PDB file of C-alpha atoms in Angstrom:
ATOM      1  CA  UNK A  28       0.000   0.000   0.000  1.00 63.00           C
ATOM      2  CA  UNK A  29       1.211   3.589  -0.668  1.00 71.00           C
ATOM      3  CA  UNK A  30       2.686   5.253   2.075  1.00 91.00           C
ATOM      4  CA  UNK A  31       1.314   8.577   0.042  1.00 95.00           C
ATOM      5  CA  UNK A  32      -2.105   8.946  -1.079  1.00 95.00           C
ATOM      6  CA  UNK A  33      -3.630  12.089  -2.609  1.00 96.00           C
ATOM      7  CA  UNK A  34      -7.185  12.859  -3.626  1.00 97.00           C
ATOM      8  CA  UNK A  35      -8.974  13.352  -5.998  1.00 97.00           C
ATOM      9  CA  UNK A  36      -7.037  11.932  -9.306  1.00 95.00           C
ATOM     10  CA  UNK A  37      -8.067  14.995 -11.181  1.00 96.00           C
ATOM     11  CA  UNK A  38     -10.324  17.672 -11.150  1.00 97.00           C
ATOM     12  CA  UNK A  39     -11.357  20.360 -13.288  1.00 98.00           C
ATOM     13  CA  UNK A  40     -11.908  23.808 -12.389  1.00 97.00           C
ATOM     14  CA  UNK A  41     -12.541  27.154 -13.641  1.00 97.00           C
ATOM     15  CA  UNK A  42     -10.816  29.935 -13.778  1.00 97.00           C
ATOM     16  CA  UNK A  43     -10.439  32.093 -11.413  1.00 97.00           C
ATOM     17  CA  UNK A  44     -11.685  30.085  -9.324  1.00 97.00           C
ATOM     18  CA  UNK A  45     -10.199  28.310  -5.988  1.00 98.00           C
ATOM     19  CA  UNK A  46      -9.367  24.407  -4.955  1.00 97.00           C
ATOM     20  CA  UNK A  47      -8.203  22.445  -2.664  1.00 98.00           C
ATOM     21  CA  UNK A  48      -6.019  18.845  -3.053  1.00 98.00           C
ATOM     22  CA  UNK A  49      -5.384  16.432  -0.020  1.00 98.00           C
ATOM     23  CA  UNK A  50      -2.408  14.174   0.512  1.00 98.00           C
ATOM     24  CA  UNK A  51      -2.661  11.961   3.535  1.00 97.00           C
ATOM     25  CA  UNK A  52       0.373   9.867   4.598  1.00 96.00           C
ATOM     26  CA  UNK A  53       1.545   7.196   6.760  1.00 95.00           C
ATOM     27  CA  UNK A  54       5.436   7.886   6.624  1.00 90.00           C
ATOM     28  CA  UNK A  55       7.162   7.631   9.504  1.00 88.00           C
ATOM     29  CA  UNK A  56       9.184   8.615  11.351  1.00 88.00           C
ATOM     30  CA  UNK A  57       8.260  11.814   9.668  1.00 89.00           C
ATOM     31  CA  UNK A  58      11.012  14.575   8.331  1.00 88.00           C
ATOM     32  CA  UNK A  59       9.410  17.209   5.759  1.00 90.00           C
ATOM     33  CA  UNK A  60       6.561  17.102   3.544  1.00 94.00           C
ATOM     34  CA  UNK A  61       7.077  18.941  -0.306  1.00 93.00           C
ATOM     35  CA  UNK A  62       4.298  19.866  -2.860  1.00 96.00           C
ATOM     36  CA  UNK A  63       5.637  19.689  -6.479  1.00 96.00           C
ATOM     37  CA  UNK A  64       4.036  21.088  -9.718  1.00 97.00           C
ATOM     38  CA  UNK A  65       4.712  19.235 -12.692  1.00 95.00           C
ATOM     39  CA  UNK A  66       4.044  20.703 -16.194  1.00 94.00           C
ATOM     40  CA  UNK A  67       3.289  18.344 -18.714  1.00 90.00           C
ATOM     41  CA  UNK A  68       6.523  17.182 -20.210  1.00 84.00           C
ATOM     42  CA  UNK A  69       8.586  18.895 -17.533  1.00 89.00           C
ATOM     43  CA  UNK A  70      10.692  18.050 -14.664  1.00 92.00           C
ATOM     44  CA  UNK A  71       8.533  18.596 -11.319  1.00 93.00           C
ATOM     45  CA  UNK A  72       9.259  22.320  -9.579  1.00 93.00           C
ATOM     46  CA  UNK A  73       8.710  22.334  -5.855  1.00 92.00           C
ATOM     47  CA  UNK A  74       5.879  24.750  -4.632  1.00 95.00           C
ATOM     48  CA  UNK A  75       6.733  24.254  -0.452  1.00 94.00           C
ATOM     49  CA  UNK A  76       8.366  22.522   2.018  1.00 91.00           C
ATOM     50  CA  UNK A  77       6.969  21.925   5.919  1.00 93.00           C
ATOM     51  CA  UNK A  78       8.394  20.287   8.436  1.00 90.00           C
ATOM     52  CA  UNK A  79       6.858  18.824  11.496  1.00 86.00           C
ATOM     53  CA  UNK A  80       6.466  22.130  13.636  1.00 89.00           C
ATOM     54  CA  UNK A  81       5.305  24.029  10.113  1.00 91.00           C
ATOM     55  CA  UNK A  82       1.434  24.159   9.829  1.00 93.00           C
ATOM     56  CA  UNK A  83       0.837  26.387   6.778  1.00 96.00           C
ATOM     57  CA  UNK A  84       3.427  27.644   4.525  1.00 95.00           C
ATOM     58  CA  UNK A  85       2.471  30.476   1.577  1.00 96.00           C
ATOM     59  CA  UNK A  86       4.192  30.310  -2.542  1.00 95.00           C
ATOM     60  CA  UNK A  87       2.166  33.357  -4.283  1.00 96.00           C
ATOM     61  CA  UNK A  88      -1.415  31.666  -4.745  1.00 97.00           C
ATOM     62  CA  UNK A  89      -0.343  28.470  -3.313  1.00 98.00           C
ATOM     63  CA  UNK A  90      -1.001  27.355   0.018  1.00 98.00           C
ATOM     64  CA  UNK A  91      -0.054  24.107   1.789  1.00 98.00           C
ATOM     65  CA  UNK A  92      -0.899  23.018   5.054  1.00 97.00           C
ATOM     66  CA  UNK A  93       0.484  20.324   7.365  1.00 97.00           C
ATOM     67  CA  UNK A  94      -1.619  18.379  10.269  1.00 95.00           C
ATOM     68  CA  UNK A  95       1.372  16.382  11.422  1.00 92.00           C
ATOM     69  CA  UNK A  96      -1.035  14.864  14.256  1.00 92.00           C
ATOM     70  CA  UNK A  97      -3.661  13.298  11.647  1.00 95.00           C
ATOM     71  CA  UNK A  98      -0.390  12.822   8.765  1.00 95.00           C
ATOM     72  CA  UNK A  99      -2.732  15.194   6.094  1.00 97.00           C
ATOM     73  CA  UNK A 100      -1.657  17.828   4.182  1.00 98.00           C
ATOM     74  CA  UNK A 101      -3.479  20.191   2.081  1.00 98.00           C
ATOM     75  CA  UNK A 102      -2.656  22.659  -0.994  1.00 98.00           C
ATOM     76  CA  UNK A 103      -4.985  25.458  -2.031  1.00 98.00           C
ATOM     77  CA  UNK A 104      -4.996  27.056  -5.560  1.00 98.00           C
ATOM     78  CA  UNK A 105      -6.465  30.926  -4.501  1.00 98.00           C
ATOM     79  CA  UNK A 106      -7.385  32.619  -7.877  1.00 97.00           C
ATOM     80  CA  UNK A 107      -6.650  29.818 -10.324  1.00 97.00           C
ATOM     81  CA  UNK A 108      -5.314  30.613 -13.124  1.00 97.00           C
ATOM     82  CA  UNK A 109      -4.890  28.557 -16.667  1.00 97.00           C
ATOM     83  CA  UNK A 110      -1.136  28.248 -16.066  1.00 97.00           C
ATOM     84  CA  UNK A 111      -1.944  26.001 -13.001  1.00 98.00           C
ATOM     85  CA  UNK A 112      -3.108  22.941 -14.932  1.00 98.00           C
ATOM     86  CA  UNK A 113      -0.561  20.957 -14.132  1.00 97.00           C
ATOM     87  CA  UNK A 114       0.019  17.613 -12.133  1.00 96.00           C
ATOM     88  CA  UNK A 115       0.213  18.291  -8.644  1.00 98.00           C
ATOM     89  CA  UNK A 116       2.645  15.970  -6.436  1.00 96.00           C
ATOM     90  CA  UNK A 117       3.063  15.336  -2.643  1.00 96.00           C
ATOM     91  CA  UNK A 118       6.193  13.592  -1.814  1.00 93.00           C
ATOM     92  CA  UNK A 119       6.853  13.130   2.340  1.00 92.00           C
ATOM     93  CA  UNK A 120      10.749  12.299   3.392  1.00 87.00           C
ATOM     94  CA  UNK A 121      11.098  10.260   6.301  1.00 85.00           C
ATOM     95  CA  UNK A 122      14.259  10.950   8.500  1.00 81.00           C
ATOM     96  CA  UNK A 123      16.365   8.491   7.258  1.00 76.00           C
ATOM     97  CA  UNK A 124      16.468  10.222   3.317  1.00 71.00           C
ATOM     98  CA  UNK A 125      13.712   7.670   2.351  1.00 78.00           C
ATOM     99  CA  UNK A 126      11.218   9.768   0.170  1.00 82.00           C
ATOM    100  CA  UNK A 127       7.546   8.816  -0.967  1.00 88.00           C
ATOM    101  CA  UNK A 128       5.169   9.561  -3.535  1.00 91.00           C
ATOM    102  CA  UNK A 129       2.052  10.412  -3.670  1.00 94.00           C
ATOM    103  CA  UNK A 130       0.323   9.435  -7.651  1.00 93.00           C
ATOM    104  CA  UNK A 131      -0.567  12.825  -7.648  1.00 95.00           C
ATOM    105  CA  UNK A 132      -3.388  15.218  -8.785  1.00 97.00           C
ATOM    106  CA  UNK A 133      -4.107  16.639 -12.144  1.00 96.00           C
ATOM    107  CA  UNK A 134      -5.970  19.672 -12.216  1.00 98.00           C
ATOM    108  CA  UNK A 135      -7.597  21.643 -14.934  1.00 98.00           C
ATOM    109  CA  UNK A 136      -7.770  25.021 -15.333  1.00 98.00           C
ATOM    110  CA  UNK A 137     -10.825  25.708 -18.050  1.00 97.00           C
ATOM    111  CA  UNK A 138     -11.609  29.756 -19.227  1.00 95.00           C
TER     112      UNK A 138
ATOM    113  CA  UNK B  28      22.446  29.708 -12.238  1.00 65.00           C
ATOM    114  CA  UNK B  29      22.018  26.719 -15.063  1.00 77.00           C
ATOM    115  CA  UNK B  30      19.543  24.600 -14.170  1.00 92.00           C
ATOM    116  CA  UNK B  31      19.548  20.854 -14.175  1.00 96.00           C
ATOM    117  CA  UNK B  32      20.562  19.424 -17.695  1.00 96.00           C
ATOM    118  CA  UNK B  33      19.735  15.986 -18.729  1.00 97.00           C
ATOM    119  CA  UNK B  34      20.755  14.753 -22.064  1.00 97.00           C
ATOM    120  CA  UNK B  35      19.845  12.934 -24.082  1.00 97.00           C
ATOM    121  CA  UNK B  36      16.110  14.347 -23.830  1.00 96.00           C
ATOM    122  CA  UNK B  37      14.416  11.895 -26.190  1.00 96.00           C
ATOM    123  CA  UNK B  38      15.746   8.276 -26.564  1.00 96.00           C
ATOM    124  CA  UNK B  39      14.287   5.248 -28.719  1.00 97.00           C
ATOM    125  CA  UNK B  40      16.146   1.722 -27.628  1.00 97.00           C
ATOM    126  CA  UNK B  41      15.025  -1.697 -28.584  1.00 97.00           C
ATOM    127  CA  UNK B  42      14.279  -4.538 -26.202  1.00 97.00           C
ATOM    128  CA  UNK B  43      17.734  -5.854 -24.916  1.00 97.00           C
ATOM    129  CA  UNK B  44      19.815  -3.058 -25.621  1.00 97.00           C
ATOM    130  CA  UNK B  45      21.465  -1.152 -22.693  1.00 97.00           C
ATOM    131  CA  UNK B  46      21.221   2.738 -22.326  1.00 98.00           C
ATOM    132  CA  UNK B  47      23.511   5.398 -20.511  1.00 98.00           C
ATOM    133  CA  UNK B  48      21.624   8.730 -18.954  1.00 98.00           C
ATOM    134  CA  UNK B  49      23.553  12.288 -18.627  1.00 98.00           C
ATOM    135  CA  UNK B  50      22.901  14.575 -15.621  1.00 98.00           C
ATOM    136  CA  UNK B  51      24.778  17.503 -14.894  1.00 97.00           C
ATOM    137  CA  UNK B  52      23.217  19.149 -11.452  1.00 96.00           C
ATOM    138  CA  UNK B  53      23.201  22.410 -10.863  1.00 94.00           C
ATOM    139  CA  UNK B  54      26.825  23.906 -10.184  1.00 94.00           C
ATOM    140  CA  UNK B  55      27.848  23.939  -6.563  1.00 91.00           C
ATOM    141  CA  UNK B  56      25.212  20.858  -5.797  1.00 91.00           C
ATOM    142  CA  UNK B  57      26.759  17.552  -4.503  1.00 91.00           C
ATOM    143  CA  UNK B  58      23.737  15.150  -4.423  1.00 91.00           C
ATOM    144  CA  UNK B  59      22.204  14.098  -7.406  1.00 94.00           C
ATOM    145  CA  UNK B  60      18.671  12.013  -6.847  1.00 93.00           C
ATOM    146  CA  UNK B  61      17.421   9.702  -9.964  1.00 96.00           C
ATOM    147  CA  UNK B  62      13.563   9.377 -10.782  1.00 95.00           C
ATOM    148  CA  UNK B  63      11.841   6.938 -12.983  1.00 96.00           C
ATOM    149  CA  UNK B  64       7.989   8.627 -13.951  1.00 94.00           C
ATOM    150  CA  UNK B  65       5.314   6.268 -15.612  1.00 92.00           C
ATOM    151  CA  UNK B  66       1.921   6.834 -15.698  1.00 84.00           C
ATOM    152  CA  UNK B  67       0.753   3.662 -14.111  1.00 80.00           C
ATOM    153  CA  UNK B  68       3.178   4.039 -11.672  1.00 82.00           C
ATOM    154  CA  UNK B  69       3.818   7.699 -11.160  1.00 85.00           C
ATOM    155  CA  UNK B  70       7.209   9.050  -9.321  1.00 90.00           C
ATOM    156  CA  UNK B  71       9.680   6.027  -8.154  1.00 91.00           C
ATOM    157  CA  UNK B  72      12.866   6.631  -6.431  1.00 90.00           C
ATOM    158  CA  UNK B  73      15.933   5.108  -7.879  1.00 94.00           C
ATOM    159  CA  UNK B  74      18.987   6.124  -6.668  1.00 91.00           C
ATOM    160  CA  UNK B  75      20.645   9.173  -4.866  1.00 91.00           C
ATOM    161  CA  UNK B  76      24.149   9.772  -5.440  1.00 93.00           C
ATOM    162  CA  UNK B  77      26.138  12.182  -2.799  1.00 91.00           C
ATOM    163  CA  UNK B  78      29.995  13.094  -3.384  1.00 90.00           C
ATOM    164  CA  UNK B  79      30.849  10.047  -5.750  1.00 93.00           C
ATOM    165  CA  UNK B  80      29.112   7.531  -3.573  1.00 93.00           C
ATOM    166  CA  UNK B  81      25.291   5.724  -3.398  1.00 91.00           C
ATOM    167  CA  UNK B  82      24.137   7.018  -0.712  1.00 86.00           C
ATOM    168  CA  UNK B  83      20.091   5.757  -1.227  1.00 84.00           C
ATOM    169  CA  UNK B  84      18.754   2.962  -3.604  1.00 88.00           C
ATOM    170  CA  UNK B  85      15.103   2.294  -4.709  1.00 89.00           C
ATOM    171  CA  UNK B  86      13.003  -1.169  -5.117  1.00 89.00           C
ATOM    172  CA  UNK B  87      14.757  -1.536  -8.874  1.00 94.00           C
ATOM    173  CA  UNK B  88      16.697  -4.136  -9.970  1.00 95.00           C
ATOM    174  CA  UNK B  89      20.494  -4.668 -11.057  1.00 95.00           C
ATOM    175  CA  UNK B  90      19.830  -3.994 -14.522  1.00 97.00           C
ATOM    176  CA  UNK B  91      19.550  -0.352 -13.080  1.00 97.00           C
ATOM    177  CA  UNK B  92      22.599   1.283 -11.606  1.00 97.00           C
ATOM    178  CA  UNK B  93      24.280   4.608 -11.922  1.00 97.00           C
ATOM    179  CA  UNK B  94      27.612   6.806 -10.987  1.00 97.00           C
ATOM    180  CA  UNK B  95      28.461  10.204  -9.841  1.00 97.00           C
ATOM    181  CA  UNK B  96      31.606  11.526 -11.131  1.00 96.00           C
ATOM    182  CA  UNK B  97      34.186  13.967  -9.103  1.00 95.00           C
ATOM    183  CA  UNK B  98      32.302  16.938 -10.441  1.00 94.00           C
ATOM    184  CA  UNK B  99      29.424  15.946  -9.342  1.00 94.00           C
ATOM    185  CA  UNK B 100      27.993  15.031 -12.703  1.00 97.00           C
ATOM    186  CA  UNK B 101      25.865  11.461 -12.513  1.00 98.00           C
ATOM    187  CA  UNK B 102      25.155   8.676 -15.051  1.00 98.00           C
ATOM    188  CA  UNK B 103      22.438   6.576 -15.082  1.00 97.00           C
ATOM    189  CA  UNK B 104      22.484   2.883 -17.141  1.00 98.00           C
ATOM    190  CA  UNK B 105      20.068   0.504 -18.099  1.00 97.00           C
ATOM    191  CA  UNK B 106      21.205  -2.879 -19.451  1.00 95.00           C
ATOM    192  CA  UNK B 107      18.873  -5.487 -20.996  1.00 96.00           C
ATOM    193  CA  UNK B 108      16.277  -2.642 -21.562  1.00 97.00           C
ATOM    194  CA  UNK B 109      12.434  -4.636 -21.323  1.00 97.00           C
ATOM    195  CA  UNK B 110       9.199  -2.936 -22.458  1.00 96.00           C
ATOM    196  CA  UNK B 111       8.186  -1.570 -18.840  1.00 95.00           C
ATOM    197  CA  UNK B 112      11.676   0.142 -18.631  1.00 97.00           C
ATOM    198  CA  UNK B 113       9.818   2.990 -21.046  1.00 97.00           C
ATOM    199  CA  UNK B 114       9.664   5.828 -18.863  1.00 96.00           C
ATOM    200  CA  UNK B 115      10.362   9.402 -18.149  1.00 96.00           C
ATOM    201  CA  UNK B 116      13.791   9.393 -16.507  1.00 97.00           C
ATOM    202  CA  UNK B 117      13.976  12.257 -14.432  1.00 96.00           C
ATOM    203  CA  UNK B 118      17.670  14.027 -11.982  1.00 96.00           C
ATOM    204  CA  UNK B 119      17.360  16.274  -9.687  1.00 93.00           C
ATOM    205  CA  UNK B 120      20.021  17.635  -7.654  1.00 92.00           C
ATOM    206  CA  UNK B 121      20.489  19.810  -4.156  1.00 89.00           C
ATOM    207  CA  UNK B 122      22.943  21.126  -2.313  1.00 86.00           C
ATOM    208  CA  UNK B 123      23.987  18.285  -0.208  1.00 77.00           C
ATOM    209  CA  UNK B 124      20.550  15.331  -0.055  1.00 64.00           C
ATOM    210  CA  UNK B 125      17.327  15.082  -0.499  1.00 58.00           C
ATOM    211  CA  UNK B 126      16.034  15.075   3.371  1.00 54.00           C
ATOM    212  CA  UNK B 127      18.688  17.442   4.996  1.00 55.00           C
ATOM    213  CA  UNK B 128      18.332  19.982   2.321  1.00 56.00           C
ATOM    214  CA  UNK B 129      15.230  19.913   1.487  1.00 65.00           C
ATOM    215  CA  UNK B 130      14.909  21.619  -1.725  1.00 80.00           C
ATOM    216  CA  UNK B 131      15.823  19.649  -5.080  1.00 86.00           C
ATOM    217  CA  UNK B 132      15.850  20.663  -8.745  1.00 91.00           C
ATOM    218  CA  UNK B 133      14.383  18.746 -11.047  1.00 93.00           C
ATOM    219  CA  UNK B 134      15.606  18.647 -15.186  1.00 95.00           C
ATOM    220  CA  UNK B 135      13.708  18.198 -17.679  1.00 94.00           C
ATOM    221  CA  UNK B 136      13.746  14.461 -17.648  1.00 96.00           C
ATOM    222  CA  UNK B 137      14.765  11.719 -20.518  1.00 97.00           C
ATOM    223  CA  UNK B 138      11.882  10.322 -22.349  1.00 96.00           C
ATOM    224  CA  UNK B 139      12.656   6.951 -23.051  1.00 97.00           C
ATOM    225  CA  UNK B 140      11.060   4.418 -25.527  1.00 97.00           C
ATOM    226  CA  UNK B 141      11.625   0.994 -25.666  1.00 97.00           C
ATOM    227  CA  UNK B 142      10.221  -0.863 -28.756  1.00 97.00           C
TER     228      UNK B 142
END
């Protein structure tokens, strides 16, 4: 079973308009959680980065959030815009370097 | 600052052949992390290279193994290439690993096609 699982698979939203994706995780012991954005055909860029004491860390219109008690994480898209369809990819590093991925999230940005 | 350059960025092998990957990490970076992306199976971790030596290895098998060079430049081969080894192949580097660091840089990955 995935260590990493986010919700939903995809979604489609329009623009200007806000959402929120989940990733809940059972990686432990826990080190940092990252949100990625991957472009289609691109290499993945990373949006944020918690750690355990971090609950909510800002990039622009990107928000993520980190309940380290419950192991779920949250990014919100404020404003979307068509530039954020993109994949959308949680990825949680336990201390000793191992990372795991979440399948991610595709999300749709529609005019 | 360069980025992350992978080369080559589109590959076509056929079953059985072996293939070498090219990552050059961003300059002053010493770890170089290796990716394998496929739809079915999204992101897998492969191998982490810090300083010359493995520091991290995925669930992969022998057929997959890699280097890191003294300027931190890495190498990724595949040797009896199979069907499911099409993939995007994707480095990233950081400053000195993946979990103490925190931040890595992704390239632009190596589409590779096995027929």
């Amino acid at each position: 079973k995935n260590q990493v699982e986010q919700s939903p698979q995809s979604l489609i939203i329009l623009e200007g308009k806000n959402c929120t994706l989940q990733c809940n995780y059972t990686v432990s012991p826990f080190s940092n959680l990252r949100w990625y954005k991957q472009d289609t055909g691109r290499g993945p860029v990373s949006l944020t980065i918690m750690t355990f004491s971090e609950n909510t860390k800002s990039n622009g219109r990107y928000t993520a959030t980190l309940d380290a008690d419950t192991k779920q994480s949250s990014l919100h898209i404020t404003a979307s815009q068509l530039s954020d369809s993109a994949s959308y990819i949680c990825v949680v590093s336990a201390i000793d370097y191992k990372l795991s991925f979440g399948a991610g999230t595709t999300v749709t940005v529609r005019a | 600052k360069a980025g992350v350059t992978q080369t080559p960025r589109y590959l076509i092998k056929t079953r059985g052949q072996q293939v070498t990957l090219s990552c050059s990490p961003i300059s002053g970076h010493r770890s170089v992390s290796w990716y394998q992306q496929t739809p079915g199976q999204g992101l897998q971790f492969l191998f982490e290279y810090f300083s010359e030596t493995q520091r991290n290895k995925g669930n992969f098998p022998g057929r997959f193994s890699g280097r890191q060079f003294s300027n931190s430049r890495s190498e990724m081969n595949v040797s009896t290439l199979e069907l499911g080894d099409s993939a995007l192949y994707l480095c990233a580097s950081s400053l000195t690993g993946t979990a103490l660091s925190y931040e890595q840089y992704f390239g632009p990955g190596t589409r590779l096609t096995v027929t």
